[in-house]
Short mmCIF file of C-alpha atoms in Angstrom, two decimals:
data_model
loop_
_atom_site.label_atom_id
_atom_site.label_comp_id
_atom_site.label_asym_id
_atom_site.label_seq_id
_atom_site.Cartn_x
_atom_site.Cartn_y
_atom_site.Cartn_z
CA MET C 1 118.90 144.17 136.63
CA THR C 2 115.63 145.60 135.32
CA TYR C 3 113.76 144.70 138.52
CA PHE C 4 116.52 146.33 140.56
CA LEU C 5 116.25 149.52 138.48
CA TRP C 6 112.45 149.58 138.80
CA ALA C 7 112.71 149.11 142.56
CA ALA C 8 115.18 152.03 142.78
CA ILE C 9 112.90 154.21 140.62
CA VAL C 10 109.91 153.42 142.87
CA ILE C 11 111.93 154.34 145.97
CA VAL C 12 113.05 157.65 144.45
CA VAL C 13 109.49 158.45 143.35
CA LEU C 14 108.22 157.76 146.88
CA SER C 15 110.85 160.14 148.27
CA ILE C 16 109.71 162.79 145.76
CA VAL C 17 106.12 162.29 146.96
CA ALA C 18 107.26 162.83 150.55
CA LEU C 19 109.13 165.97 149.47
CA VAL C 20 106.04 167.28 147.66
CA TYR C 21 104.15 166.83 150.93
CA ARG C 22 106.77 169.01 152.65
CA LEU C 23 106.56 171.49 149.74
CA VAL C 24 102.79 171.86 150.11
CA LYS C 25 102.65 171.71 153.89
CA GLY C 26 105.90 173.48 154.86
CA PRO C 27 105.24 176.22 157.41
CA THR C 28 108.04 178.58 156.35
CA PRO C 29 109.43 179.51 152.90
CA SER C 30 112.81 178.03 153.88
CA ASP C 31 111.22 174.57 154.21
CA ARG C 32 109.79 174.88 150.73
CA VAL C 33 113.12 176.02 149.23
CA VAL C 34 114.99 173.07 150.77
CA ALA C 35 112.24 170.72 149.56
CA LEU C 36 112.56 172.10 146.02
CA ASP C 37 116.36 171.69 146.09
CA THR C 38 116.02 168.08 147.23
CA ILE C 39 113.38 167.40 144.57
CA GLY C 40 115.98 168.60 142.04
CA VAL C 41 118.53 166.11 143.38
CA SER C 42 115.91 163.33 143.25
CA LEU C 43 115.12 164.25 139.65
CA ILE C 44 118.83 163.90 138.84
CA CYS C 45 118.75 160.39 140.36
CA LEU C 46 115.61 159.61 138.34
CA VAL C 47 117.18 160.72 135.04
CA GLY C 48 120.28 158.60 135.76
CA LEU C 49 118.19 155.51 136.57
CA PHE C 50 115.99 156.05 133.52
CA SER C 51 118.97 156.39 131.18
CA MET C 52 120.28 153.10 132.61
CA LEU C 53 116.85 151.54 132.06
CA ILE C 54 116.55 152.43 128.38
CA ASP C 55 120.30 151.94 127.84
CA THR C 56 121.31 155.28 126.36
CA SER C 57 123.93 157.90 127.22
CA TYR C 58 122.18 160.82 125.57
CA PHE C 59 120.50 161.93 128.80
CA LEU C 60 123.72 162.35 130.78
CA GLU C 61 124.05 166.02 129.81
CA ILE C 62 120.62 166.69 131.32
CA ILE C 63 121.97 165.54 134.70
CA LEU C 64 124.65 168.23 134.87
CA LEU C 65 122.20 170.79 133.47
CA LEU C 66 119.63 169.99 136.20
CA ALA C 67 122.34 170.23 138.86
CA ILE C 68 123.40 173.69 137.60
CA LEU C 69 119.83 174.98 137.37
CA SER C 70 118.90 173.62 140.80
CA PHE C 71 122.00 175.25 142.33
CA ILE C 72 121.32 178.65 140.77
CA GLY C 73 117.62 178.50 141.65
CA THR C 74 118.33 177.66 145.27
CA ILE C 75 120.88 180.48 145.53
CA ALA C 76 118.42 182.96 144.00
CA PHE C 77 115.63 181.88 146.39
CA SER C 78 117.87 182.07 149.44
CA LYS C 79 119.13 185.52 148.47
CA PHE C 80 115.54 186.64 148.02
CA ILE C 81 114.63 185.31 151.47
CA GLU C 82 117.66 186.95 153.07
CA LYS C 83 117.80 190.36 151.37
CA GLY C 84 114.42 190.92 149.75
CA ASP C 85 115.82 191.29 146.21
CA ILE C 86 117.82 188.92 144.05
CA ILE C 87 119.87 191.29 141.87
CA THR C 88 121.43 194.28 143.62
CA ARG C 89 122.87 197.14 141.65
CA ASP C 90 125.78 198.03 143.90
CA ASN C 91 126.78 195.98 146.93
CA SER C 92 129.38 198.38 148.33
CA ARG C 93 126.89 201.20 148.78
CA MET E 1 123.30 196.68 155.35
CA LYS E 2 126.68 195.04 154.87
CA THR E 3 126.58 191.26 154.82
CA ASN E 4 129.48 188.87 154.50
CA ASP E 5 129.04 186.59 151.48
CA VAL E 6 132.45 184.90 151.45
CA ILE E 7 131.31 181.33 150.81
CA ILE E 8 128.82 182.08 148.05
CA GLN E 9 131.23 184.48 146.30
CA PHE E 10 134.15 182.02 146.39
CA THR E 11 131.86 179.19 145.18
CA ALA E 12 130.54 181.39 142.38
CA LYS E 13 134.08 182.21 141.24
CA LEU E 14 134.89 178.50 140.95
CA VAL E 15 131.58 177.24 139.57
CA PHE E 16 131.38 180.00 136.94
CA PHE E 17 134.26 178.44 134.99
CA MET E 18 132.80 174.92 135.30
CA ILE E 19 129.44 176.06 133.92
CA PHE E 20 131.08 178.13 131.19
CA PHE E 21 133.29 175.28 129.94
CA TYR E 22 130.29 172.94 130.09
CA ALA E 23 128.43 175.44 127.90
CA VAL E 24 131.33 175.46 125.42
CA HIS E 25 131.26 171.64 125.40
CA ILE E 26 127.50 171.61 124.76
CA PHE E 27 127.94 174.15 121.96
CA PHE E 28 130.64 172.19 120.11
CA ALA E 29 129.04 168.77 120.70
CA GLY E 30 125.76 169.86 119.16
CA HIS E 31 126.37 168.25 115.77
CA TYR E 32 126.61 164.62 116.89
CA THR E 33 125.10 164.57 120.43
CA PRO E 34 122.32 166.57 122.14
CA GLY E 35 123.09 170.23 122.57
CA GLY E 36 123.76 173.12 120.25
CA GLY E 37 123.68 176.87 120.15
CA PHE E 38 120.45 177.44 122.05
CA VAL E 39 121.22 175.30 125.11
CA GLY E 40 124.84 176.47 125.13
CA GLY E 41 123.71 180.09 125.13
CA LEU E 42 121.26 179.51 127.95
CA VAL E 43 123.89 177.74 130.09
CA THR E 44 126.37 180.58 129.46
CA ALA E 45 123.72 183.09 130.47
CA SER E 46 123.01 181.10 133.64
CA ALA E 47 126.74 181.21 134.49
CA ILE E 48 126.70 185.01 134.19
CA VAL E 49 123.46 185.11 136.21
CA LEU E 50 125.22 183.16 138.96
CA LEU E 51 127.94 185.85 139.04
CA ILE E 52 125.30 188.60 139.11
CA VAL E 53 123.42 186.94 141.98
CA ALA E 54 126.60 186.30 143.99
CA PHE E 55 128.07 189.78 143.41
CA ASP E 56 126.13 192.73 141.97
CA LEU E 57 125.40 194.29 138.60
CA LYS E 58 128.16 196.91 138.76
CA THR E 59 130.91 194.38 139.57
CA VAL E 60 129.85 192.02 136.79
CA GLN E 61 129.68 194.95 134.36
CA THR E 62 133.26 195.80 135.35
CA ILE E 63 134.68 192.30 134.91
CA LEU E 64 132.65 191.52 131.76
CA PRO E 65 132.38 194.85 129.91
CA ILE E 66 130.00 193.58 127.22
CA ASN E 67 127.15 195.52 125.65
CA TYR E 68 124.66 192.69 125.18
CA ILE E 69 122.58 194.55 122.60
CA TYR E 70 125.65 194.71 120.32
CA MET E 71 126.06 190.98 121.04
CA VAL E 72 122.54 190.30 119.68
CA ALA E 73 123.30 192.41 116.60
CA SER E 74 126.61 190.66 115.86
CA GLY E 75 124.95 187.25 116.30
CA LEU E 76 122.23 188.14 113.80
CA ILE E 77 124.83 189.47 111.35
CA LEU E 78 126.90 186.27 111.72
CA ALA E 79 123.89 183.99 111.18
CA LEU E 80 122.63 185.91 108.16
CA GLY E 81 126.15 186.23 106.72
CA THR E 82 126.71 182.47 107.01
CA ALA E 83 123.37 181.87 105.31
CA ALA E 84 124.19 184.33 102.52
CA ILE E 85 127.75 183.13 101.87
CA SER E 86 126.56 180.52 99.37
CA MET E 87 124.70 183.09 97.29
CA PHE E 88 128.04 184.52 96.12
CA ALA E 89 128.87 181.10 94.63
CA GLY E 90 125.57 180.91 92.78
CA LYS E 91 124.03 178.32 95.15
CA PRO E 92 120.68 178.72 96.94
CA PHE E 93 120.31 180.57 100.25
CA PHE E 94 121.39 178.53 103.35
CA THR E 95 123.55 176.06 101.42
CA HIS E 96 126.14 174.77 103.89
CA TYR E 97 129.66 173.54 103.12
CA PHE E 98 131.88 171.12 104.99
CA ASP E 99 135.23 169.48 104.47
CA TYR E 100 137.85 167.52 106.40
CA TYR E 101 141.01 169.28 107.52
CA ASN E 102 144.16 168.16 109.32
CA LEU E 103 144.42 170.57 112.24
CA PRO E 104 147.76 170.74 114.15
CA ILE E 105 146.69 169.27 117.53
CA LEU E 106 143.18 167.93 116.93
CA GLY E 107 144.05 165.80 113.90
CA LYS E 108 141.47 165.06 111.23
CA THR E 109 138.49 167.31 111.90
CA SER E 110 135.39 168.09 109.88
CA LEU E 111 134.72 171.81 109.78
CA HIS E 112 131.16 172.77 108.87
CA THR E 113 129.69 176.20 108.19
CA ALA E 114 126.64 175.22 110.27
CA ALA E 115 128.87 175.79 113.32
CA LEU E 116 129.16 179.46 112.34
CA PHE E 117 125.36 179.71 112.10
CA ASP E 118 125.14 178.04 115.50
CA LEU E 119 127.62 180.60 116.87
CA GLY E 120 125.22 183.31 115.71
CA VAL E 121 122.34 181.60 117.52
CA TYR E 122 124.55 181.31 120.64
CA LEU E 123 125.39 185.04 120.63
CA VAL E 124 121.74 186.01 120.11
CA VAL E 125 120.52 183.76 122.96
CA VAL E 126 123.16 185.00 125.42
CA GLY E 127 122.53 188.62 124.46
CA VAL E 128 118.73 188.45 124.69
CA THR E 129 118.76 186.59 128.04
CA MET E 130 121.29 188.93 129.62
CA THR E 131 119.48 192.01 128.29
CA ILE E 132 116.20 190.83 129.84
CA ILE E 133 117.79 189.99 133.19
CA GLN E 134 119.83 193.22 133.39
CA THR E 135 116.85 195.37 132.44
CA ILE E 136 114.61 193.74 135.05
CA GLY E 137 117.31 193.80 137.73
CA GLU E 138 118.34 197.42 137.23
CA ASP E 139 115.13 199.26 138.01
CA GLU E 140 114.48 200.31 141.57
#
């Protein structure tokens, strides 16, 4: 079981390395935003595998927290790319 | 420029309640598991930030008519009042009390005055975060 978990962790870390390459190299800001969102998902996978590895359930709240923060961050970035500002005062105007 | 944000606004309406109830869970679970007033306050503030990003400041001010500066003040008063409540009984400052009660639905529950102090921390964190974000977002 431990070897299986380590193999899964190595695979996820390799995918994060590939995503960091896209984050550094990405030609447009949209590529970088999608890479950051996917790095967040990979971090969620990593926290789940790590909490299985050290046999605790205290890290499970971090998973939902990372999902929420990644979602809000991606929405804020995409609104900034689309409209130029994140928080508008009055939309109907 | 009018844009159509149907999907993000509908998703924000649904996800707001999920994040808010998760924040309430984190707040009340803080005594025995990870969590507490600070993280709960930050998650609540991020739920309101999601509404602000999906809609706009005026709409969120209409549906949540809260003055966040008063929220900071009431949180500080609650925290200091909980800390000072033991001084009336002749005990030192910040002495906490707890006891077990039989609540109607929840059964045997331990109620602790540290939860009231944590509620003060929660209100201060939500108020400070929302004040910062509203102040930065408002200026043109």
